């Protein structure tokens, strides 16, 4: 059955000046891939050669030789088959890449979604007159297509062709930064020594210090025996003081470690964030900081996918948050990789000011926050109690069943924590932005413009279905699937309404481009 | 919108079920996975149980492990198939799946960056393909629709690409 509107074989278009419509990579790819494999297998190969030349004719070396030879043979066959079946070409304005021996794959990349095309050559490429061509669509991680390998001229021609077709897909607007608007304004924010002290205090370096000291001992090799003796001695002293119910050494040791860690944290903050200044330049925010290594980086405001304010309990106790702007990790502009700390210490009442730097129309203080369902108190109480139960349950064997009495105060703490969680988390909508407040001990406030929403998920566990609540997950290009924004335990109707509203808004605002919306 | 899977397409006519052959693919994949796990359990039984000095008839640990890992997957295949629905319309791609934890995932069409069509050996044995849809920054596919006939997969791919070209 063939539908004339959906031909089973795509009609690929040839590159001007070339006759074939589907192309193979260069035949020397087989040699190149085998060279790569040899490089990766250098160590086992060295062992193999050693045994071969030293006449290691025992059973073990024979088995090793057989296994390695079989692997090499399989690799050659695999590379040759992959070369024969891999094809690339164009179907109107879609780049098509077919590959895979066992897992067959056909990747389709529309021209207007291409963010970067790169020709890459290493030493082996140069020896063989080849080049790799990488196509990036901003999905993240490695390039989405890696044509390995093409003849150098073919790679350069394909790069030109892809960039030409890509540019033809949409008009490139004027670059505001090129119009002489890059003169820096006066500093929008300068970190004072007091700010740096707070930044250091909130990032206690105690554990880092302990790790470094042990690392140094190992590095200078004061003798593994003496190291082991020292560690065992320390553990023994702790156990002895515990047994003799003399807890003071542990207490004072902990306090000393905390103080040293705090001093190290402040020292580190002064080195890292010395002279921290934020200025406005055209459509960019520029941060400059650093004592020994000086950093200067710019964030084009249109590329901000998510604004995040984050604070652990220590930072909140001191009245500070840190603010970050996640960008899409584009390779077009090397300044723009991954998440950016916009400012490490912002007083709580100044968060709104930073929000308005990124989203000028958003008045953070005026957002009308909504709470999630009260059922979240019960659900969180149960989950906290399960943790307590496991902890106290594990203590029954060594200490006896009376340990379970600890569950009574634990239940009280869990109720308070669950209630506090419900009071803390929430969400709000404000002029085309979604604001989400998450976390209890370590809290985060996310702000996502509608135009940056990539996908949405609604999830319900069996318990949530009974209580008519659901989790709504918002994914942006600044997070990826692993670190999305989740509003937990929303009333189901409200979650559905917000899901539909965001979905419609994202669809209405047009195609996602790094500089778009 | 409800997360509950519909018993038939009649309640949500716009949504489509997967090819019924996908159940056999899932069964085979679950079986292969369970056999690997059972093999590991048997190896653990042969190596560890004698050292612990526990007297257990041979094969009990491996069998129990196989039952624990394979049976839920094997039993859930039908429910999983019944609950798997997808809908591709003018504005968005939506999938609905899950037996215990139920999920509805939506991608506005405008957000699609690229589309993959792929098939493993087991898929190919049953004439099936999988379509994976990627958005910016997602790293992995945001939506993967399994159990499509090769014709349907190609049709869906063409449809999605045509929509992107219009945006």
XYZ file of C-alpha atoms in Angstrom:
684
model
C 0.000 0.000 0.000
C 1.607 3.275 -1.094
C 0.189 6.707 -0.470
C 1.291 9.033 -3.308
C 1.560 11.884 -0.796
C 3.994 9.902 1.314
C 6.439 8.157 -1.002
C 8.306 5.380 0.718
C 11.605 6.475 -0.798
C 12.445 10.102 -0.046
C 13.423 12.226 -3.002
C 16.872 13.468 -2.161
C 18.183 16.438 -4.016
C 21.708 16.468 -5.378
C 24.238 19.081 -4.387
C 24.770 21.434 -7.372
C 27.590 20.116 -9.517
C 27.204 16.530 -8.328
C 25.129 13.844 -9.947
C 24.408 11.348 -7.191
C 21.591 12.108 -4.801
C 22.739 9.974 -1.872
C 26.371 10.024 -0.931
C 28.803 7.817 0.906
C 31.600 8.985 3.140
C 35.172 8.666 1.801
C 36.461 5.072 1.260
C 39.535 5.895 3.364
C 37.093 6.168 6.278
C 37.681 2.443 6.767
C 41.404 3.087 7.299
C 40.691 6.110 9.492
C 38.220 4.233 11.714
C 40.661 1.341 12.104
C 43.424 3.808 13.056
C 41.081 5.304 15.671
C 40.328 1.853 17.024
C 44.038 1.008 17.189
C 44.618 4.213 19.183
C 41.859 3.284 21.634
C 43.217 -0.245 21.920
C 46.860 0.857 22.239
C 47.313 -0.614 25.720
C 45.906 -4.114 25.048
C 47.749 -4.113 21.711
C 51.021 -3.317 23.488
C 50.454 -6.297 25.794
C 49.585 -8.433 22.785
C 52.799 -7.454 20.981
C 54.853 -8.012 24.138
C 53.553 -11.565 24.481
C 54.058 -12.207 20.767
C 57.691 -11.085 20.745
C 58.667 -12.654 24.044
C 57.365 -15.992 22.810
C 54.692 -16.199 25.470
C 53.289 -19.440 24.178
C 51.365 -20.325 27.317
C 47.626 -20.851 27.256
C 46.723 -17.427 28.680
C 48.587 -15.445 26.022
C 47.147 -17.668 23.264
C 43.616 -16.952 24.473
C 44.451 -13.262 24.644
C 45.794 -13.319 21.080
C 42.705 -15.148 19.827
C 40.320 -12.714 21.555
C 42.187 -9.642 20.320
C 42.430 -11.015 16.769
C 38.709 -11.805 16.785
C 37.918 -8.286 18.048
C 40.129 -6.731 15.362
C 38.510 -8.868 12.664
C 35.015 -7.928 13.880
C 35.978 -4.250 13.949
C 37.218 -4.358 10.333
C 34.028 -6.106 9.174
C 31.851 -3.709 11.182
C 33.615 -0.602 9.833
C 33.471 -1.891 6.256
C 29.742 -2.697 6.476
C 29.015 0.628 8.157
C 30.890 2.410 5.356
C 28.900 0.530 2.718
C 25.472 1.193 4.216
C 25.887 4.754 5.575
C 24.471 7.446 3.322
C 23.869 11.174 3.525
C 21.952 13.541 1.291
C 19.252 16.182 1.010
C 15.507 15.876 0.783
C 14.359 19.361 -0.163
C 15.468 21.369 2.866
C 16.126 18.442 5.167
C 19.568 16.912 5.669
C 19.295 13.116 5.913
C 21.886 10.809 7.506
C 21.347 7.047 7.379
C 23.629 4.808 9.366
C 23.855 1.792 11.664
C 24.669 -1.868 11.149
C 22.624 -3.493 13.910
C 20.583 -0.511 15.103
C 19.589 1.203 11.863
C 19.055 4.920 12.168
C 17.888 7.683 9.864
C 18.367 11.215 11.206
C 16.435 14.085 9.606
C 17.608 17.640 10.231
C 15.636 20.566 8.797
C 17.938 23.282 7.468
C 16.496 26.058 9.633
C 17.233 24.059 12.792
C 20.980 23.839 12.115
C 22.922 25.969 14.602
C 26.482 25.203 13.544
C 28.452 23.341 10.876
C 32.058 22.550 11.639
C 34.892 20.911 9.681
C 37.346 19.178 11.994
C 40.745 17.669 11.165
C 43.132 15.847 13.453
C 46.544 14.383 12.626
C 45.121 11.150 11.152
C 42.731 13.195 9.004
C 45.613 15.302 7.677
C 47.682 12.204 6.921
C 44.827 10.706 4.893
C 43.546 13.980 3.358
C 40.220 13.649 5.181
C 38.014 15.771 7.443
C 35.058 15.216 9.773
C 31.973 17.349 9.289
C 29.860 18.054 12.375
C 26.307 19.390 12.299
C 24.883 20.821 15.517
C 21.198 21.587 16.069
C 21.457 22.835 19.652
C 20.006 19.625 21.097
C 23.019 19.443 23.406
C 25.925 17.117 24.076
C 27.833 15.925 21.015
C 27.071 17.201 17.509
C 23.895 15.600 16.168
C 25.597 14.402 12.969
C 29.245 13.533 12.571
C 30.168 12.559 9.020
C 33.399 10.687 9.588
C 35.163 11.021 7.334
C 34.863 12.957 4.060
C 37.471 14.093 1.583
C 38.612 17.575 2.617
C 37.144 19.270 -0.460
C 33.852 17.394 -0.073
C 33.622 18.408 3.582
C 34.258 22.064 2.765
C 31.753 21.978 -0.113
C 29.110 20.364 2.103
C 29.772 22.908 4.852
C 29.246 25.767 2.371
C 26.111 24.083 1.001
C 24.607 23.561 4.455
C 25.337 27.123 5.563
C 23.934 28.487 2.285
C 20.723 26.461 2.610
C 20.448 27.340 6.299
C 20.766 31.087 5.687
C 18.102 30.833 2.988
C 15.614 29.584 5.583
C 15.231 32.738 7.588
C 16.244 36.343 7.504
C 19.043 37.323 9.793
C 18.164 40.475 11.692
C 20.640 43.256 12.339
C 23.053 42.540 15.151
C 22.395 45.205 17.775
C 25.847 44.678 19.187
C 27.352 45.717 15.842
C 25.668 49.130 15.816
C 28.009 50.820 18.211
C 25.767 50.046 21.167
C 28.450 48.118 22.952
C 29.641 50.984 25.093
C 29.474 49.844 28.672
C 27.028 51.576 30.947
C 27.842 52.315 34.560
C 28.160 49.230 36.742
C 24.769 47.685 37.538
C 26.195 45.668 40.373
C 29.529 45.586 42.148
C 30.216 43.020 44.829
C 31.438 44.610 48.060
C 33.941 42.852 50.394
C 30.973 42.137 52.678
C 29.185 40.325 49.804
C 32.281 38.214 49.183
C 32.518 37.312 52.874
C 28.908 36.120 52.764
C 29.526 34.231 49.505
C 32.477 32.466 51.130
C 30.608 31.715 54.355
C 27.779 30.077 52.442
C 30.163 27.750 50.616
C 31.982 26.113 53.512
C 35.095 24.356 52.250
C 35.603 21.986 55.201
C 35.097 18.758 53.268
C 37.163 20.109 50.379
C 39.999 20.858 52.822
C 39.858 17.393 54.380
C 39.953 15.853 50.894
C 42.861 18.096 49.858
C 44.912 17.189 52.943
C 44.443 13.470 52.326
C 45.183 14.061 48.623
C 48.444 15.866 49.476
C 49.487 13.063 51.826
C 48.894 10.528 49.073
C 50.638 12.659 46.440
C 53.833 13.133 48.397
C 53.640 9.496 49.461
C 54.508 9.832 53.098
C 54.224 6.088 52.918
C 50.973 4.292 52.492
C 51.534 2.530 55.824
C 51.946 5.758 57.773
C 48.918 7.231 55.989
C 46.877 4.195 56.852
C 48.137 4.294 60.454
C 47.249 7.980 60.781
C 43.730 7.417 59.430
C 43.154 4.371 61.590
C 44.493 6.272 64.614
C 42.056 9.119 64.011
C 39.131 6.716 63.664
C 40.249 4.853 66.795
C 40.401 8.098 68.795
C 36.898 9.032 67.675
C 35.551 5.584 68.615
C 37.387 5.684 71.971
C 35.965 9.097 72.845
C 32.524 7.851 71.789
C 32.872 4.757 73.983
C 34.022 6.770 76.965
C 31.097 9.138 76.399
C 33.589 11.977 76.059
C 32.070 13.814 73.120
C 33.953 17.098 73.553
C 36.894 16.240 71.236
C 34.403 15.393 68.483
C 32.416 18.579 69.150
C 35.442 20.900 69.200
C 36.990 19.094 66.230
C 33.791 19.687 64.254
C 33.680 23.368 65.254
C 37.364 23.820 64.308
C 36.786 22.130 60.952
C 33.756 24.372 60.323
C 35.729 27.551 61.144
C 38.709 26.556 59.003
C 36.311 25.595 56.206
C 34.557 28.964 56.445
C 37.877 30.855 56.312
C 38.926 28.783 53.302
C 35.538 29.528 51.689
C 35.971 33.293 52.188
C 39.530 33.115 50.850
C 38.286 31.214 47.798
C 35.427 33.701 47.226
C 37.868 36.636 47.304
C 40.103 34.952 44.722
C 37.254 33.848 42.436
C 34.913 36.838 42.617
C 37.334 39.708 43.283
C 36.086 42.857 41.542
C 32.787 41.228 40.529
C 31.021 43.769 38.323
C 27.964 43.545 36.093
C 27.409 46.060 33.290
C 24.921 46.447 30.464
C 26.305 46.550 26.899
C 23.701 46.769 24.166
C 21.553 43.666 24.442
C 24.101 41.911 26.628
C 24.946 41.704 30.273
C 28.683 41.546 30.887
C 30.254 40.079 34.028
C 33.865 40.683 34.980
C 35.570 39.102 37.951
C 38.637 37.218 39.232
C 41.817 38.086 41.128
C 44.473 35.916 39.483
C 42.518 34.648 36.474
C 40.344 37.449 35.150
C 37.025 36.453 33.581
C 34.895 38.589 31.324
C 31.805 37.020 29.848
C 28.657 38.283 28.173
C 25.118 36.934 28.222
C 22.940 38.028 25.292
C 19.569 38.552 26.963
C 17.631 36.929 24.125
C 19.509 33.689 24.706
C 18.513 33.276 28.337
C 16.352 30.163 28.582
C 15.780 30.086 32.339
C 16.520 32.487 35.172
C 17.257 30.728 38.459
C 17.645 32.089 41.983
C 19.062 29.447 44.341
C 19.945 29.329 48.029
C 20.764 26.647 50.552
C 19.737 27.115 54.188
C 23.030 28.830 55.154
C 22.679 31.390 52.373
C 19.042 32.069 53.286
C 20.011 32.432 56.932
C 22.475 35.126 55.893
C 19.787 36.739 53.710
C 21.364 36.000 50.340
C 20.614 34.062 47.157
C 22.716 33.362 44.061
C 21.244 34.038 40.634
C 21.978 32.175 37.398
C 20.982 32.417 33.755
C 20.913 29.143 31.823
C 21.610 29.474 28.123
C 21.247 26.816 25.458
C 24.876 25.704 25.480
C 25.352 26.882 21.910
C 28.616 26.277 20.116
C 28.082 29.345 17.930
C 29.272 31.648 20.658
C 31.839 30.027 22.903
C 31.019 32.464 25.692
C 27.613 30.926 25.969
C 28.199 27.409 27.171
C 25.858 26.036 29.783
C 24.612 27.669 32.908
C 25.962 31.033 33.989
C 26.219 32.324 37.510
C 24.957 35.854 37.040
C 25.822 36.869 40.590
C 26.987 34.680 43.504
C 25.416 36.773 46.288
C 22.243 38.802 45.945
C 20.345 40.095 48.987
C 16.881 38.551 49.089
C 15.177 41.913 48.528
C 17.308 42.532 45.406
C 16.268 39.398 43.458
C 13.564 41.422 41.685
C 16.167 43.858 40.433
C 18.156 41.052 38.802
C 14.989 39.553 37.341
C 14.265 42.873 35.645
C 17.784 42.958 34.188
C 16.925 39.824 32.221
C 13.151 40.261 31.778
C 12.485 44.036 31.861
C 8.686 43.614 32.000
C 8.667 41.218 34.919
C 8.060 42.698 38.367
C 9.019 39.810 40.619
C 7.460 41.295 43.747
C 4.061 41.598 42.102
C 3.776 37.928 41.101
C 0.676 36.230 42.532
C 1.981 32.937 43.876
C -0.302 29.924 44.029
C 0.166 26.996 46.364
C 0.205 23.350 45.338
C -2.395 20.926 46.716
C -2.514 20.469 50.514
C -2.259 16.736 49.837
C 1.450 17.345 49.335
C 1.745 17.692 53.145
C 0.533 14.127 53.618
C 2.619 12.756 50.750
C 5.782 14.448 52.000
C 5.094 13.395 55.597
C 4.839 9.767 54.435
C 8.040 9.991 52.387
C 9.986 11.593 55.290
C 8.650 8.957 57.697
C 9.744 6.158 55.363
C 13.301 7.528 55.529
C 13.124 7.768 59.353
C 11.687 4.257 59.537
C 14.577 2.866 57.516
C 17.128 4.778 59.607
C 15.673 3.720 62.974
C 14.886 0.219 61.670
C 18.574 -0.219 60.842
C 19.394 0.807 64.430
C 17.201 -1.919 66.011
C 19.780 -4.700 65.555
C 22.766 -2.978 67.228
C 20.897 -0.870 69.830
C 17.656 -2.733 70.500
C 13.960 -2.018 69.839
C 13.850 1.066 72.119
C 15.489 2.929 69.238
C 12.069 2.931 67.559
C 10.901 5.429 70.199
C 12.872 7.939 68.172
C 10.096 7.702 65.585
C 7.878 9.851 67.838
C 9.976 13.054 67.658
C 10.793 12.138 64.050
C 7.072 12.198 63.273
C 6.832 15.678 64.792
C 9.771 16.932 62.731
C 8.289 15.325 59.592
C 4.918 17.026 60.094
C 6.606 20.417 60.520
C 8.881 19.828 57.500
C 6.011 18.660 55.287
C 3.902 21.668 56.294
C 6.837 24.034 55.742
C 7.413 22.458 52.307
C 3.798 23.141 51.340
C 4.135 26.736 52.530
C 7.355 27.238 50.553
C 6.741 25.745 47.112
C 4.424 27.309 44.575
C 4.044 28.703 41.107
C 2.886 31.872 39.405
C 2.164 33.276 35.959
C 3.249 36.790 35.119
C 3.068 38.362 31.660
C 4.167 35.411 29.551
C 6.469 33.946 32.195
C 6.085 30.989 34.526
C 7.615 31.275 37.985
C 8.235 28.128 40.018
C 9.473 27.924 43.627
C 10.839 24.489 44.632
C 12.734 22.837 47.488
C 12.700 22.968 51.267
C 16.291 22.988 52.516
C 17.892 23.942 49.211
C 15.431 26.248 47.491
C 15.221 27.403 43.887
C 13.063 29.902 42.058
C 12.858 29.373 38.289
C 11.531 31.867 35.767
C 10.788 30.562 32.268
C 9.513 32.761 29.419
C 6.784 31.026 27.389
C 8.879 31.309 24.245
C 11.609 29.131 25.741
C 9.429 26.149 26.693
C 10.521 23.116 24.668
C 8.260 20.352 25.955
C 5.849 19.601 28.785
C 4.941 16.501 30.767
C 2.121 15.670 33.136
C 2.764 12.678 35.396
C 0.595 10.909 37.973
C 1.537 8.095 40.321
C -1.212 5.745 41.544
C -1.452 7.765 44.803
C -1.650 11.044 42.913
C -4.470 9.657 40.756
C -6.441 8.879 43.906
C -5.933 12.414 45.197
C -6.535 14.050 41.788
C -3.165 15.764 41.765
C -0.303 15.653 39.227
C 3.269 16.798 38.562
C 3.864 19.239 35.722
C 7.346 19.229 34.177
C 8.590 22.111 32.050
C 11.631 21.445 29.866
C 13.692 24.234 28.337
C 16.860 24.247 26.224
C 18.720 25.438 29.313
C 18.042 22.262 31.237
C 17.567 19.186 29.092
C 15.654 16.148 30.286
C 17.917 15.564 33.261
C 17.301 18.901 34.982
C 13.833 20.065 34.115
C 11.555 22.232 36.252
C 8.879 20.310 38.102
C 5.820 21.589 39.918
C 4.952 18.748 42.262
C 1.430 17.876 43.439
C -0.589 20.508 41.610
C -4.360 20.098 41.646
C -4.989 18.018 38.523
C -7.351 20.498 36.836
C -4.937 23.357 37.432
C -1.995 21.281 36.110
C -3.944 20.465 32.953
C -4.945 24.098 32.465
C -1.369 25.331 32.870
C -0.062 22.535 30.603
C -2.478 23.573 27.840
C -1.776 27.284 28.337
C 2.005 26.805 28.083
C 1.676 24.436 25.138
C -0.461 26.917 23.207
C 1.792 29.840 24.080
C 4.956 27.978 23.040
C 3.357 26.944 19.752
C 2.098 30.471 19.076
C 5.483 32.098 19.579
C 7.143 30.446 16.581
C 10.158 28.278 15.960
C 12.870 28.139 18.596
C 16.122 29.794 17.611
C 18.996 30.592 19.911
C 18.350 34.290 19.391
C 14.576 33.952 19.064
C 11.635 35.164 21.148
C -7.456 16.114 29.443
C -7.144 12.937 31.500
C -4.095 10.849 32.155
C -6.190 7.693 32.379
C -5.674 5.588 29.268
C -8.827 5.096 27.287
C -10.143 1.546 26.900
C -10.771 2.183 23.215
C -10.090 4.827 20.619
C -13.777 5.724 20.667
C -13.310 8.011 23.667
C -10.444 9.917 22.042
C -10.779 9.343 18.319
C -7.823 11.581 17.483
C -5.395 9.351 19.383
C -3.739 6.346 17.794
C -2.601 3.058 19.238
C 0.704 1.407 18.391
C 1.009 -1.538 16.025
C -0.118 -4.667 17.961
C 3.142 -6.400 16.926
C 4.978 -4.116 19.357
C 3.723 -6.351 22.188
C 5.847 -9.191 20.817
C 8.858 -6.837 20.572
C 8.378 -5.775 24.200
C 7.905 -9.417 25.266
C 11.127 -10.419 23.521
C 13.043 -7.464 24.938
C 11.690 -8.168 28.442
C 12.542 -11.864 28.046
C 16.088 -11.128 26.851
C 16.620 -8.623 29.679
C 15.245 -11.051 32.260
C 17.427 -13.890 30.952
C 20.526 -11.713 31.264
C 19.533 -10.779 34.815
C 18.763 -14.418 35.654
C 22.164 -15.434 34.263
C 23.798 -12.900 36.557
C 21.720 -14.183 39.481
C 22.749 -17.786 38.757
C 26.406 -16.718 38.587
C 25.997 -14.898 41.911
C 24.285 -17.989 43.353
C 27.119 -20.293 42.277
C 29.843 -17.959 43.503
C 28.380 -16.374 46.626
C 25.912 -18.805 48.218
C 28.516 -21.566 48.896
C 30.798 -18.980 50.558
C 27.993 -17.795 52.818
C 27.412 -21.390 53.889
C 23.677 -21.191 53.189
C 22.016 -24.335 51.908
C 19.619 -23.431 49.118
C 18.626 -25.815 46.316
C 20.374 -24.838 43.080
C 18.468 -22.561 40.755
C 16.208 -21.099 43.443
C 17.955 -17.681 43.539
C 18.230 -17.481 39.726
C 14.616 -18.593 39.296
C 13.352 -16.159 41.917
C 15.340 -13.333 40.371
C 13.988 -14.233 36.908
C 10.447 -14.271 38.291
C 10.920 -10.942 40.074
C 12.427 -9.122 37.096
C 10.720 -10.804 34.159
C 7.209 -11.499 35.375
C 6.161 -7.877 36.042
C 7.468 -6.840 32.617
C 5.809 -9.816 30.907
C 2.524 -9.303 32.722
C 2.477 -5.580 32.064
C 3.015 -5.791 28.311
C -0.696 -5.840 27.495
C -1.536 -3.036 29.912
C 1.412 -1.049 28.599
C 0.178 -1.523 25.041
C -3.397 -0.533 25.969
C -2.171 2.654 27.659
C 0.233 3.753 24.919
C -1.447 6.376 22.715
C -0.081 9.120 20.502
C -1.532 12.010 18.619
C 0.125 14.159 15.976
C -1.945 17.147 14.993
C -1.331 20.505 13.336
C 0.088 22.107 16.483
C 1.705 19.454 18.630
C 2.834 15.886 19.163
C 1.407 14.236 22.276
C 2.115 10.814 23.740
C 0.340 9.158 26.655
C 1.827 6.113 28.344
C 2.461 4.287 31.610
C 0.738 1.645 33.692
C 1.389 2.661 37.294
C 3.036 6.029 36.667
C 1.098 7.643 33.825
C 2.567 10.411 31.736
C 1.329 12.768 29.050
C 4.192 14.416 27.160
C 3.701 17.197 24.640
C 5.994 18.922 22.169
C 4.684 21.943 20.279
C 5.593 21.257 16.632
C 7.447 24.545 16.431
C 9.939 23.221 18.965
C 11.044 20.132 17.016
C 14.739 20.340 16.124
C 15.194 17.016 14.372
C 13.628 13.607 13.950
C 15.176 10.118 13.933
C 13.712 6.922 12.515
C 15.430 3.848 13.867
C 14.923 0.124 14.232
C 16.830 -2.551 16.100
C 17.108 -6.196 15.031
C 14.058 -7.245 17.072
C 12.015 -4.329 15.649
C 13.018 -5.289 12.121
C 12.075 -8.923 12.693
C 8.499 -7.704 13.231
C 8.621 -5.007 10.515
C 8.558 -2.149 13.023
C 10.390 1.151 13.426
C 10.622 3.837 16.093
C 10.368 7.604 15.587
C 12.294 9.817 18.030
C 11.706 13.547 18.302
C 14.320 15.962 19.673
C 13.993 19.538 20.920
C 16.708 22.087 21.698
C 18.848 21.234 24.718
C 17.157 17.892 25.261
C 20.290 15.747 24.659
C 18.140 12.582 24.457
C 14.904 12.187 22.497
C 12.001 13.924 24.254
C 9.441 11.645 22.652
C 10.072 8.201 21.159
C 7.097 6.524 19.509
C 7.775 2.785 19.280
C 5.863 0.120 17.398
C 5.193 1.884 14.117
C 5.124 -0.037 10.859
C 7.916 1.040 8.511
C 5.284 2.733 6.350
C 3.727 4.611 9.289
C 7.145 5.672 10.567
C 8.094 7.069 7.163
C 4.706 8.777 6.896
C 5.087 10.357 10.330
C 8.645 11.482 9.549
C 7.521 13.110 6.294
C 4.594 14.755 8.058
C 6.769 16.211 10.823
C 9.418 17.429 8.386
C 6.775 19.045 6.163
C 5.382 20.894 9.184
C 8.824 22.183 10.155
C 9.397 23.487 6.646
C 6.204 25.543 6.888
C 7.188 27.236 10.150
